PDB file of C-alpha atoms in Angstrom:
ATOM      1  CA  UNK A  88     -22.987  -2.872 -40.403  1.00 87.00           C
ATOM      2  CA  UNK A  89     -24.291  -6.139 -39.773  1.00 91.00           C
ATOM      3  CA  UNK A  90     -27.494  -6.547 -41.544  1.00 93.00           C
ATOM      4  CA  UNK A  91     -29.061  -8.112 -38.848  1.00 95.00           C
ATOM      5  CA  UNK A  92     -28.293  -5.165 -36.309  1.00 96.00           C
ATOM      6  CA  UNK A  93     -31.568  -3.431 -36.330  1.00 96.00           C
ATOM      7  CA  UNK A  94     -33.502  -6.638 -35.583  1.00 97.00           C
ATOM      8  CA  UNK A  95     -31.200  -7.673 -32.788  1.00 96.00           C
ATOM      9  CA  UNK A  96     -31.171  -4.192 -31.324  1.00 95.00           C
ATOM     10  CA  UNK A  97     -35.160  -4.225 -31.210  1.00 96.00           C
ATOM     11  CA  UNK A  98     -34.963  -7.790 -29.811  1.00 96.00           C
ATOM     12  CA  UNK A  99     -32.812  -6.851 -26.915  1.00 94.00           C
ATOM     13  CA  UNK A 100     -34.521  -3.440 -26.136  1.00 93.00           C
ATOM     14  CA  UNK A 101     -37.882  -5.638 -25.739  1.00 94.00           C
ATOM     15  CA  UNK A 102     -35.924  -8.232 -23.523  1.00 94.00           C
ATOM     16  CA  UNK A 103     -34.599  -5.354 -21.303  1.00 94.00           C
ATOM     17  CA  UNK A 104     -38.063  -3.743 -21.089  1.00 93.00           C
ATOM     18  CA  UNK A 105     -39.817  -6.891 -19.969  1.00 94.00           C
ATOM     19  CA  UNK A 106     -37.319  -7.151 -17.495  1.00 95.00           C
ATOM     20  CA  UNK A 107     -37.752  -3.534 -16.336  1.00 94.00           C
ATOM     21  CA  UNK A 108     -41.483  -4.000 -16.220  1.00 94.00           C
ATOM     22  CA  UNK A 109     -41.066  -7.341 -14.201  1.00 96.00           C
ATOM     23  CA  UNK A 110     -39.056  -5.507 -11.737  1.00 96.00           C
ATOM     24  CA  UNK A 111     -41.559  -2.660 -11.115  1.00 95.00           C
ATOM     25  CA  UNK A 112     -44.434  -5.282 -11.074  1.00 97.00           C
ATOM     26  CA  UNK A 113     -42.632  -7.179  -8.457  1.00 98.00           C
ATOM     27  CA  UNK A 114     -41.741  -4.145  -6.237  1.00 97.00           C
ATOM     28  CA  UNK A 115     -45.477  -2.657  -6.781  1.00 97.00           C
ATOM     29  CA  UNK A 116     -47.146  -5.977  -5.594  1.00 98.00           C
ATOM     30  CA  UNK A 117     -44.901  -6.549  -2.526  1.00 98.00           C
ATOM     31  CA  UNK A 118     -45.403  -3.359  -0.026  1.00 97.00           C
ATOM     32  CA  UNK A 119     -43.908  -5.506   2.573  1.00 98.00           C
ATOM     33  CA  UNK A 120     -40.303  -5.133   1.048  1.00 98.00           C
ATOM     34  CA  UNK A 121     -40.496  -1.345   1.890  1.00 97.00           C
ATOM     35  CA  UNK A 122     -39.996  -2.402   5.475  1.00 97.00           C
ATOM     36  CA  UNK A 123     -36.362  -3.394   4.644  1.00 97.00           C
ATOM     37  CA  UNK A 124     -35.293  -1.836   1.604  1.00 97.00           C
ATOM     38  CA  UNK A 125     -36.397   0.867  -0.775  1.00 96.00           C
ATOM     39  CA  UNK A 126     -35.850   0.877  -4.394  1.00 95.00           C
ATOM     40  CA  UNK A 127     -34.484   4.213  -5.556  1.00 96.00           C
ATOM     41  CA  UNK A 128     -36.039   6.013  -8.692  1.00 94.00           C
ATOM     42  CA  UNK A 129     -34.625   4.380 -11.884  1.00 91.00           C
ATOM     43  CA  UNK A 130     -35.607   4.238 -15.398  1.00 83.00           C
ATOM     44  CA  UNK A 131     -32.439   2.292 -16.728  1.00 74.00           C
ATOM     45  CA  UNK A 132     -32.913  -1.435 -18.416  1.00 73.00           C
ATOM     46  CA  UNK A 133     -29.701  -2.235 -16.843  1.00 88.00           C
ATOM     47  CA  UNK A 134     -29.622  -1.831 -13.136  1.00 93.00           C
ATOM     48  CA  UNK A 135     -31.288  -0.352 -10.057  1.00 96.00           C
ATOM     49  CA  UNK A 136     -30.385   0.655  -6.666  1.00 96.00           C
ATOM     50  CA  UNK A 137     -31.760  -0.347  -3.387  1.00 96.00           C
ATOM     51  CA  UNK A 138     -31.371   1.557  -0.002  1.00 97.00           C
ATOM     52  CA  UNK A 139     -31.163  -0.769   2.948  1.00 95.00           C
ATOM     53  CA  UNK A 140     -33.052  -0.001   6.010  1.00 94.00           C
ATOM     54  CA  UNK A 141     -33.234  -0.756   9.537  1.00 90.00           C
ATOM     55  CA  UNK A 142     -29.457  -0.481  10.113  1.00 89.00           C
ATOM     56  CA  UNK A 143     -28.786  -3.409   7.606  1.00 95.00           C
ATOM     57  CA  UNK A 144     -25.026  -3.386   6.479  1.00 95.00           C
ATOM     58  CA  UNK A 145     -25.031  -3.846   2.823  1.00 96.00           C
ATOM     59  CA  UNK A 146     -21.778  -5.924   2.872  1.00 96.00           C
ATOM     60  CA  UNK A 147     -23.212  -8.145   5.298  1.00 96.00           C
ATOM     61  CA  UNK A 148     -26.184  -8.522   3.049  1.00 97.00           C
ATOM     62  CA  UNK A 149     -23.980  -9.111   0.011  1.00 97.00           C
ATOM     63  CA  UNK A 150     -22.121 -11.598   1.731  1.00 97.00           C
ATOM     64  CA  UNK A 151     -25.422 -13.651   2.977  1.00 97.00           C
ATOM     65  CA  UNK A 152     -27.055 -13.138  -0.350  1.00 98.00           C
ATOM     66  CA  UNK A 153     -24.032 -14.923  -2.098  1.00 97.00           C
ATOM     67  CA  UNK A 154     -23.298 -17.691   0.419  1.00 97.00           C
ATOM     68  CA  UNK A 155     -26.951 -18.473   1.322  1.00 97.00           C
ATOM     69  CA  UNK A 156     -29.345 -17.397  -1.610  1.00 97.00           C
ATOM     70  CA  UNK A 157     -26.683 -17.820  -4.516  1.00 95.00           C
ATOM     71  CA  UNK A 158     -27.650 -14.028  -5.505  1.00 96.00           C
ATOM     72  CA  UNK A 159     -24.956 -11.455  -6.395  1.00 95.00           C
ATOM     73  CA  UNK A 160     -25.311  -7.809  -5.933  1.00 96.00           C
ATOM     74  CA  UNK A 161     -22.929  -4.813  -5.474  1.00 96.00           C
ATOM     75  CA  UNK A 162     -22.966  -3.304  -2.051  1.00 96.00           C
ATOM     76  CA  UNK A 163     -21.814   0.364  -1.232  1.00 91.00           C
ATOM     77  CA  UNK A 164     -22.492   2.367   1.877  1.00 89.00           C
ATOM     78  CA  UNK A 165     -26.219   1.959   2.684  1.00 89.00           C
ATOM     79  CA  UNK A 166     -26.978   1.099  -1.385  1.00 96.00           C
ATOM     80  CA  UNK A 167     -27.209  -1.925  -3.013  1.00 95.00           C
ATOM     81  CA  UNK A 168     -26.926  -2.093  -6.813  1.00 96.00           C
ATOM     82  CA  UNK A 169     -29.056  -4.807  -8.634  1.00 96.00           C
ATOM     83  CA  UNK A 170     -28.039  -5.575 -12.223  1.00 95.00           C
ATOM     84  CA  UNK A 171     -31.582  -7.132 -13.273  1.00 93.00           C
ATOM     85  CA  UNK A 172     -30.456  -6.880 -16.848  1.00 92.00           C
ATOM     86  CA  UNK A 173     -28.675 -10.055 -16.356  1.00 93.00           C
ATOM     87  CA  UNK A 174     -31.517 -11.818 -14.521  1.00 95.00           C
ATOM     88  CA  UNK A 175     -33.771 -13.826 -16.395  1.00 95.00           C
ATOM     89  CA  UNK A 176     -37.245 -12.358 -16.292  1.00 95.00           C
ATOM     90  CA  UNK A 177     -38.589 -15.723 -14.787  1.00 96.00           C
ATOM     91  CA  UNK A 178     -36.193 -15.281 -11.783  1.00 97.00           C
ATOM     92  CA  UNK A 179     -36.838 -11.396 -11.055  1.00 97.00           C
ATOM     93  CA  UNK A 180     -39.370 -12.124  -8.617  1.00 98.00           C
ATOM     94  CA  UNK A 181     -36.860 -14.522  -6.759  1.00 98.00           C
ATOM     95  CA  UNK A 182     -34.113 -11.957  -6.791  1.00 97.00           C
ATOM     96  CA  UNK A 183     -36.545  -9.558  -4.704  1.00 98.00           C
ATOM     97  CA  UNK A 184     -37.852 -12.588  -2.671  1.00 98.00           C
ATOM     98  CA  UNK A 185     -34.228 -13.416  -1.755  1.00 98.00           C
ATOM     99  CA  UNK A 186     -33.100  -9.675  -0.906  1.00 98.00           C
ATOM    100  CA  UNK A 187     -36.210  -9.287   1.251  1.00 98.00           C
ATOM    101  CA  UNK A 188     -35.585 -12.552   3.048  1.00 98.00           C
ATOM    102  CA  UNK A 189     -31.812 -11.766   3.543  1.00 98.00           C
ATOM    103  CA  UNK A 190     -32.542  -8.290   4.919  1.00 97.00           C
ATOM    104  CA  UNK A 191     -35.333  -9.567   7.139  1.00 97.00           C
ATOM    105  CA  UNK A 192     -32.810 -12.388   8.571  1.00 96.00           C
ATOM    106  CA  UNK A 193     -30.248  -9.722   9.085  1.00 96.00           C
ATOM    107  CA  UNK A 194     -32.606  -7.322  10.963  1.00 95.00           C
ATOM    108  CA  UNK A 195     -33.897  -9.823  13.142  1.00 93.00           C
ATOM    109  CA  UNK A 196     -30.064 -11.078  14.039  1.00 92.00           C
ATOM    110  CA  UNK A 197     -29.405  -7.334  14.797  1.00 87.00           C
ATOM    111  CA  UNK A 198     -32.154  -6.911  17.031  1.00 85.00           C
ATOM    112  CA  UNK A 199     -31.228 -10.334  18.914  1.00 85.00           C
ATOM    113  CA  UNK A 200     -27.688  -8.976  19.193  1.00 84.00           C
ATOM    114  CA  UNK A 201     -28.985  -5.579  20.754  1.00 80.00           C
ATOM    115  CA  UNK A 202     -31.103  -7.429  23.356  1.00 75.00           C
TER     116      UNK A 202
END
């Protein structure tokens, strides 16, 4: 019943839409990310899921991101949940850079252990 509700709703919608568009643009402009993770189809303005590749354990990925990149995600099975709605638009590209770098590092560490 707040008289400002409709205005606030529109503002938040536009904010989330811009973040969603930034995620899509970031992923599209970095095809190398597909070497280590795949964005699953999403149409939400709140979160998305990413499937880890190359045998990357998502719990190890979660811990590495938190400890070394100050980046929080939710990990389960081979899926990572990214709540981009909580990330300022200007940091979304960095979020995915961090995810890529951590995945690449873990993959390289896994390869060294195998050899």
